[in-house]
CSV table of C-alpha atoms in Angstrom, one decimal:
chain,number,residue,atom,x,y,z
X,20,ALA,CA,-41.9,-47.8,-2.7
X,21,ALA,CA,-39.8,-45.8,-0.6
X,22,VAL,CA,-36.6,-43.6,-0.5
X,23,VAL,CA,-33.6,-45.5,0.7
X,24,ASP,CA,-31.2,-42.8,0.2
X,25,ALA,CA,-30.6,-39.5,-1.1
X,26,GLN,CA,-27.7,-37.5,-2.3
X,27,SER,CA,-27.6,-33.5,-2.3
X,28,ILE,CA,-25.6,-32.4,-5.5
X,29,GLY,CA,-25.0,-28.8,-6.1
X,30,ARG,CA,-23.2,-27.0,-8.8
X,31,GLY,CA,-20.2,-26.8,-7.1
X,32,GLY,CA,-19.8,-22.7,-7.5
X,33,ARG,CA,-16.9,-20.9,-8.8
X,34,ASP,CA,-14.1,-18.8,-7.1
X,35,LEU,CA,-14.0,-15.1,-8.8
X,36,TYR,CA,-13.2,-13.3,-5.8
X,37,MET,CA,-9.9,-12.7,-6.8
X,38,ALA,CA,-10.8,-11.4,-10.2
X,39,SER,CA,-13.3,-9.3,-8.5
X,40,ILE,CA,-11.0,-7.8,-5.8
X,41,CYS,CA,-8.4,-7.2,-8.4
X,42,ALA,CA,-10.9,-5.0,-10.4
X,43,ASP,CA,-12.2,-3.2,-7.2
X,44,MET,CA,-8.1,-2.2,-6.3
X,45,VAL,CA,-7.8,-1.0,-9.7
X,46,VAL,CA,-10.8,1.6,-9.3
X,47,PHE,CA,-9.5,2.3,-5.7
X,48,PHE,CA,-6.0,3.5,-6.8
X,49,TYR,CA,-7.3,5.1,-10.0
X,50,THR,CA,-9.6,7.4,-7.2
X,51,LEU,CA,-6.5,7.9,-5.2
X,52,PHE,CA,-4.1,9.0,-7.9
X,53,PHE,CA,-6.6,10.6,-10.5
X,54,TYR,CA,-9.6,12.0,-8.4
X,55,SER,CA,-8.6,15.6,-9.2
X,56,LEU,CA,-8.8,15.0,-13.2
X,57,TYR,CA,-12.4,14.6,-12.6
X,58,ASP,CA,-13.5,16.3,-9.9
X,59,ALA,CA,-13.9,20.0,-10.8
X,60,SER,CA,-13.7,21.5,-7.3
X,61,GLU,CA,-10.4,19.7,-7.1
X,62,THR,CA,-9.2,21.0,-10.6
X,63,ASP,CA,-9.9,24.4,-10.0
X,64,ASP,CA,-8.2,24.3,-6.4
X,65,GLY,CA,-5.2,22.8,-7.8
X,66,GLY,CA,-5.7,19.2,-7.3
X,67,ILE,CA,-5.0,16.7,-4.8
X,68,GLY,CA,-0.8,17.6,-4.5
X,69,ALA,CA,-1.4,21.1,-3.8
X,70,SER,CA,-3.8,20.0,-1.0
X,71,ALA,CA,-1.2,17.7,0.2
X,72,THR,CA,1.3,20.2,0.5
X,73,LYS,CA,-1.1,22.4,2.7
X,74,GLY,CA,-1.3,19.6,5.0
X,75,GLN,CA,-5.3,19.3,4.5
X,76,PHE,CA,-7.0,16.7,2.1
X,77,PRO,CA,-10.4,17.6,0.8
X,78,ILE,CA,-13.3,15.4,2.7
X,79,HIS,CA,-15.1,14.4,0.0
X,80,TRP,CA,-11.8,12.6,-1.5
X,81,VAL,CA,-11.2,10.9,1.7
X,82,LEU,CA,-15.1,9.7,2.0
X,83,VAL,CA,-14.9,8.4,-1.5
X,84,LEU,CA,-12.0,6.3,-0.7
X,85,LEU,CA,-13.5,5.3,2.5
X,86,MET,CA,-16.6,4.3,0.6
X,87,LEU,CA,-14.4,2.4,-1.9
X,88,PHE,CA,-12.9,0.4,1.0
X,89,ALA,CA,-16.2,-0.6,2.7
X,90,LEU,CA,-17.4,-2.2,-0.3
X,91,MET,CA,-14.2,-4.0,-0.6
X,92,LEU,CA,-14.6,-5.1,2.8
X,93,ALA,CA,-18.3,-6.0,2.5
X,94,GLU,CA,-17.4,-8.0,-0.6
X,95,ARG,CA,-14.8,-10.1,1.5
X,96,THR,CA,-17.4,-10.2,4.4
X,97,ALA,CA,-19.8,-11.9,2.0
X,98,TYR,CA,-17.1,-14.3,0.2
X,99,THR,CA,-15.9,-15.3,3.6
X,100,MET,CA,-19.5,-16.1,5.0
X,101,HIS,CA,-20.2,-17.8,2.1
X,102,SER,CA,-23.5,-16.2,1.9
X,103,MET,CA,-25.3,-15.4,-1.4
X,104,ARG,CA,-27.7,-13.2,0.2
X,105,ALA,CA,-25.2,-10.7,1.4
X,106,LYS,CA,-23.5,-10.7,-2.1
X,107,ALA,CA,-26.6,-10.0,-3.8
X,108,LEU,CA,-27.3,-7.1,-1.3
X,109,TYR,CA,-23.7,-6.0,-1.9
X,110,HIS,CA,-24.1,-6.6,-5.8
X,111,PHE,CA,-27.2,-4.4,-6.3
X,112,GLY,CA,-26.6,-2.0,-3.6
X,113,THR,CA,-23.3,-1.1,-5.6
X,114,LEU,CA,-25.1,-1.1,-8.7
X,115,ALA,CA,-27.5,1.7,-7.3
X,116,ILE,CA,-25.0,3.8,-5.7
X,117,PHE,CA,-23.0,4.0,-8.7
X,118,THR,CA,-25.9,4.3,-11.1
X,119,CYS,CA,-27.2,7.1,-9.3
X,120,TYR,CA,-23.9,9.0,-9.4
X,121,ALA,CA,-23.6,8.3,-12.9
X,122,VAL,CA,-26.9,9.9,-13.4
X,123,TYR,CA,-25.8,12.8,-11.0
X,124,ALA,CA,-22.6,13.6,-12.8
X,125,ALA,CA,-24.2,13.1,-16.2
X,126,HIS,CA,-26.6,16.2,-15.3
X,127,THR,CA,-24.4,18.8,-13.6
X,128,ASP,CA,-23.2,21.7,-15.2
X,129,SER,CA,-19.3,20.6,-14.3
X,130,TYR,CA,-19.8,17.8,-16.2
X,131,SER,CA,-21.9,18.5,-19.0
X,132,ARG,CA,-20.3,19.1,-22.6
X,133,ALA,CA,-20.3,22.6,-22.1
X,134,GLY,CA,-19.4,23.1,-18.4
X,135,ALA,CA,-16.4,20.4,-18.7
X,136,SER,CA,-13.5,19.7,-20.7
X,137,ARG,CA,-13.2,16.6,-22.9
X,138,HIS,CA,-10.6,15.4,-20.8
X,139,ARG,CA,-12.2,15.9,-17.6
X,140,VAL,CA,-15.5,13.8,-18.9
X,141,ALA,CA,-13.0,11.1,-20.4
X,142,VAL,CA,-11.4,10.6,-17.2
X,143,LEU,CA,-14.8,10.2,-15.1
X,144,GLN,CA,-16.2,7.9,-18.0
X,145,LEU,CA,-13.0,5.6,-17.7
X,146,PHE,CA,-14.0,5.6,-14.0
X,147,PHE,CA,-17.3,4.0,-14.6
X,148,VAL,CA,-15.7,1.6,-17.1
X,149,LEU,CA,-13.6,0.4,-14.6
X,150,LYS,CA,-16.3,-0.1,-12.2
X,151,ALA,CA,-18.5,-1.8,-14.8
X,152,LEU,CA,-15.7,-4.4,-15.3
X,153,SER,CA,-15.9,-5.3,-11.5
X,154,MET,CA,-19.5,-5.3,-11.6
X,155,ALA,CA,-19.6,-7.6,-14.3
X,156,VAL,CA,-17.2,-10.2,-12.3
X,157,SER,CA,-19.7,-9.6,-9.6
X,158,ALA,CA,-22.6,-10.6,-11.3
X,159,ALA,CA,-20.7,-13.6,-12.6
X,160,GLN,CA,-20.1,-14.6,-9.1
X,161,LEU,CA,-23.8,-14.3,-8.3
X,162,ARG,CA,-24.6,-16.6,-11.3
X,163,HIS,CA,-22.1,-19.3,-10.5
X,164,GLY,CA,-22.4,-19.2,-6.8
X,165,PHE,CA,-19.7,-19.5,-3.9
X,166,PRO,CA,-17.8,-22.7,-3.9
X,167,ASP,CA,-18.3,-25.1,-0.7
X,168,PHE,CA,-14.5,-24.8,0.0
X,169,THR,CA,-12.3,-22.2,-1.3
X,170,GLN,CA,-8.6,-22.9,-2.0
X,171,GLY,CA,-7.0,-20.4,0.3
X,172,GLN,CA,-4.9,-17.5,-0.9
X,173,PHE,CA,-4.4,-17.2,-4.2
X,174,PHE,CA,-0.5,-17.0,-4.2
X,175,PHE,CA,-0.7,-20.6,-2.5
X,176,HIS,CA,-2.3,-22.5,-5.3
X,177,ALA,CA,1.2,-23.1,-7.1
X,178,VAL,CA,5.3,-21.9,-6.9
X,179,SER,CA,6.2,-19.5,-9.5
X,180,ILE,CA,8.5,-16.5,-9.4
X,181,SER,CA,5.6,-14.2,-10.1
X,182,ARG,CA,3.4,-15.5,-7.5
X,183,HIS,CA,6.4,-15.4,-5.1
X,184,ILE,CA,7.1,-11.9,-5.7
X,185,GLY,CA,3.5,-11.1,-5.3
X,186,PHE,CA,3.2,-12.6,-2.1
X,187,VAL,CA,6.2,-10.8,-0.8
X,188,LEU,CA,4.7,-7.2,-2.0
X,189,TYR,CA,1.5,-8.3,-0.6
X,190,ARG,CA,3.0,-8.7,3.0
X,191,ALA,CA,4.9,-5.6,2.6
X,192,LEU,CA,1.9,-3.5,2.4
X,193,PRO,CA,1.4,-2.1,5.7
X,194,TYR,CA,-1.3,-3.6,7.8
X,195,LEU,CA,-2.9,-5.3,4.7
X,196,TYR,CA,-1.8,-8.6,5.9
X,197,GLU,CA,-3.1,-8.5,9.2
X,198,LEU,CA,-6.6,-6.7,8.4
X,199,ARG,CA,-7.5,-9.7,6.1
X,200,THR,CA,-6.5,-11.8,8.7
X,201,ILE,CA,-8.3,-10.3,11.6
X,202,HIS,CA,-11.5,-10.1,9.2
X,203,ASP,CA,-11.5,-13.7,8.0
X,204,TRP,CA,-11.1,-15.0,11.8
X,205,ALA,CA,-14.3,-12.7,13.1
X,206,CYS,CA,-16.1,-13.8,9.9
X,207,ALA,CA,-15.3,-17.6,9.8
X,208,SER,CA,-17.1,-20.2,11.6
X,209,THR,CA,-14.0,-21.3,13.7
X,210,THR,CA,-13.2,-22.7,17.3
X,211,LEU,CA,-9.5,-21.3,17.1
X,212,THR,CA,-9.0,-17.9,19.2
X,213,LEU,CA,-7.4,-14.8,17.3
X,214,TYR,CA,-4.2,-15.8,18.8
X,215,ASP,CA,-4.3,-19.3,17.5
X,216,TRP,CA,-5.6,-18.0,13.9
X,217,LEU,CA,-2.8,-15.4,13.6
X,218,LYS,CA,-0.3,-18.1,14.9
X,219,LEU,CA,-1.9,-20.8,12.1
X,220,GLU,CA,-1.9,-18.1,9.4
X,221,ASP,CA,1.7,-17.3,10.1
X,222,ILE,CA,2.8,-21.0,9.9
X,223,TYR,CA,1.0,-21.5,6.7
X,224,SER,CA,2.4,-18.0,5.0
X,225,SER,CA,6.2,-19.3,6.4
X,226,LEU,CA,5.8,-22.6,4.8
X,227,TYR,CA,4.9,-21.3,1.5
X,228,MET,CA,8.1,-19.1,1.7
X,229,VAL,CA,10.0,-22.4,2.2
X,230,ARG,CA,8.4,-24.3,-0.7
X,231,CYS,CA,9.1,-21.2,-2.6
X,232,ASP,CA,12.8,-21.4,-1.7
X,233,LEU,CA,12.9,-24.9,-2.2
X,234,GLU,CA,11.5,-25.2,-5.6
X,235,LEU,CA,12.8,-22.0,-7.1
X,236,ALA,CA,16.0,-23.2,-5.9
X,237,ARG,CA,15.9,-26.4,-7.9
X,238,LEU,CA,15.8,-24.1,-11.1
X,239,LYS,CA,19.1,-23.0,-10.3
X,240,ARG,CA,21.0,-25.9,-9.1
X,241,ARG,CA,20.6,-29.8,-8.3
X,242,VAL,CA,20.1,-31.5,-4.9
X,243,GLY,CA,23.4,-31.9,-3.2
X,244,ASP,CA,25.3,-29.4,-5.1
X,245,LYS,CA,27.5,-26.6,-3.4
X,246,THR,CA,27.1,-23.2,-2.7
X,247,ARG,CA,28.8,-21.0,-5.5
X,248,MET,CA,31.4,-18.8,-3.6
X,249,ARG,CA,30.0,-15.5,-5.7
X,250,GLN,CA,27.1,-16.1,-3.9
X,251,LYS,CA,28.5,-16.6,-0.5
X,252,LEU,CA,30.7,-13.6,-1.2
X,253,LEU,CA,27.2,-11.3,-2.6
X,254,GLN,CA,25.0,-12.5,0.3
X,255,GLY,CA,26.7,-13.2,3.2
X,256,GLY,CA,30.0,-11.1,2.9
X,257,LEU,CA,27.7,-8.1,2.4
X,258,PHE,CA,25.4,-8.9,4.9
X,259,PHE,CA,28.4,-9.7,7.3
X,260,ALA,CA,30.3,-6.2,6.7
X,261,ALA,CA,26.8,-4.6,7.3
X,262,LEU,CA,26.6,-6.0,10.4
X,263,VAL,CA,30.2,-5.0,11.4
X,264,LEU,CA,29.5,-1.3,10.2
X,265,VAL,CA,26.8,-1.2,12.4
X,266,LEU,CA,28.7,-2.3,15.3
X,267,TRP,CA,32.0,-0.2,14.7
X,268,LEU,CA,30.7,2.9,13.0
X,269,PRO,CA,29.2,4.6,15.8
X,270,LEU,CA,32.3,4.3,17.6
X,271,LEU,CA,34.4,5.7,14.8
X,272,LEU,CA,32.0,8.5,14.3
X,273,PHE,CA,32.5,9.9,18.0
X,274,SER,CA,36.0,9.3,18.3
X,275,SER,CA,38.9,11.7,18.0
X,276,ALA,CA,39.9,10.7,14.6
X,277,ASN,CA,36.4,12.8,13.1
X,278,PRO,CA,37.5,16.0,12.2
X,279,SER,CA,34.1,17.7,13.4
X,280,LEU,CA,34.6,16.6,16.8
X,281,SER,CA,38.2,18.4,17.0
X,282,ALA,CA,38.9,21.6,18.6
X,283,ASN,CA,37.9,24.6,17.0
X,284,PRO,CA,39.3,27.4,18.9
X,285,VAL,CA,38.2,31.3,18.3
X,286,THR,CA,41.5,33.2,16.7
X,287,ASP,CA,39.7,36.6,15.5
X,288,ILE,CA,37.1,38.7,16.4
X,289,SER,CA,35.6,41.6,14.8
X,290,LEU,CA,32.4,44.2,15.2
X,291,GLU,CA,31.0,46.7,12.7
X,292,LEU,CA,28.5,49.4,13.1
X,293,ALA,CA,26.8,50.7,10.1
X,294,VAL,CA,23.6,52.3,8.7
X,295,VAL,CA,22.0,51.1,5.8
X,296,PRO,CA,19.0,52.7,4.1
X,297,VAL,CA,15.5,50.2,3.5
X,298,ARG,CA,15.8,51.6,-0.4
X,299,GLY,CA,18.8,52.6,-2.4
X,300,GLN,CA,22.4,51.7,-2.5
X,301,GLY,CA,25.1,52.9,-0.1
X,302,ARG,CA,26.0,52.4,3.8
X,303,ILE,CA,27.1,54.8,6.4
X,304,ALA,CA,29.9,53.2,8.7
X,305,LEU,CA,29.8,54.2,12.4
X,306,TRP,CA,32.5,52.2,14.0
X,307,SER,CA,34.3,49.1,13.3
X,308,GLY,CA,37.1,47.3,15.3
X,309,GLY,CA,38.6,44.1,15.8
X,310,ALA,CA,41.8,42.1,14.3
X,311,LEU,CA,42.3,41.1,17.9
X,312,ARG,CA,44.9,38.6,17.8
X,313,GLN,CA,45.2,37.8,21.3
X,314,MET,CA,42.3,36.5,23.5
X,315,GLU,CA,41.8,37.6,26.9
X,316,ARG,CA,39.7,35.8,29.5
X,317,TRP,CA,36.6,37.8,29.9
X,318,PRO,CA,36.1,39.0,34.0
């Protein structure tokens, strides 16, 4: 007997990246806004807000945010390359880093029960709880494995008002869309150049926005119905008025009709010399003059 044909059958894997990155983003923003509440030195110095008013951020706060950003970048790299080995290194490396930090924080005087308030300890504990949720999702991803083919971006899976608003907010975040696109191109196996990859992503995003506009518009009116006059006035009328103001408002501001640009001649001049003590009340007038009603040309 001989083997005629063989077919590879795998488990297929599960895509849990969206849940994992959401948990990591919660940890990142929690550290961004509440770091001074569980850092002893920042609480004593007035917090991150006081440092921001001075124009100088503490270096350890910046390093913590940079570390969290680097960990999210490493997880995205493992996800894009479908590398379970890289995912395992990321998972156990992150687990070792935060376990060591938790042990260090628990045995320092600033976080011990005698040296820190319950509020500060509770804030630090909440930080580790949030990170533990992220590690739990990462462990589930290691258990199930990556799928052979991902479904692309999370927002593109379906059309809804919440997904549409979420995608618009995602595109509005500075440089986030560009960073993800360039990173995926660098890690993915593709024949496209960076310019072609960016163009393809832009086309894909534009098609999704058009799809959202078409399907969400069907919820409000049927195909073939005319656009209502109220919508024309609110959208077209206001936009048209804004463009007209942009064109003609500068001319009106710098015209002779502007009161601030009219002539402002000098009609009176007065001068007074006096001696005022540094402390105390009273003043000694030395000379005063003025009330000149007719201006003469200066020689």
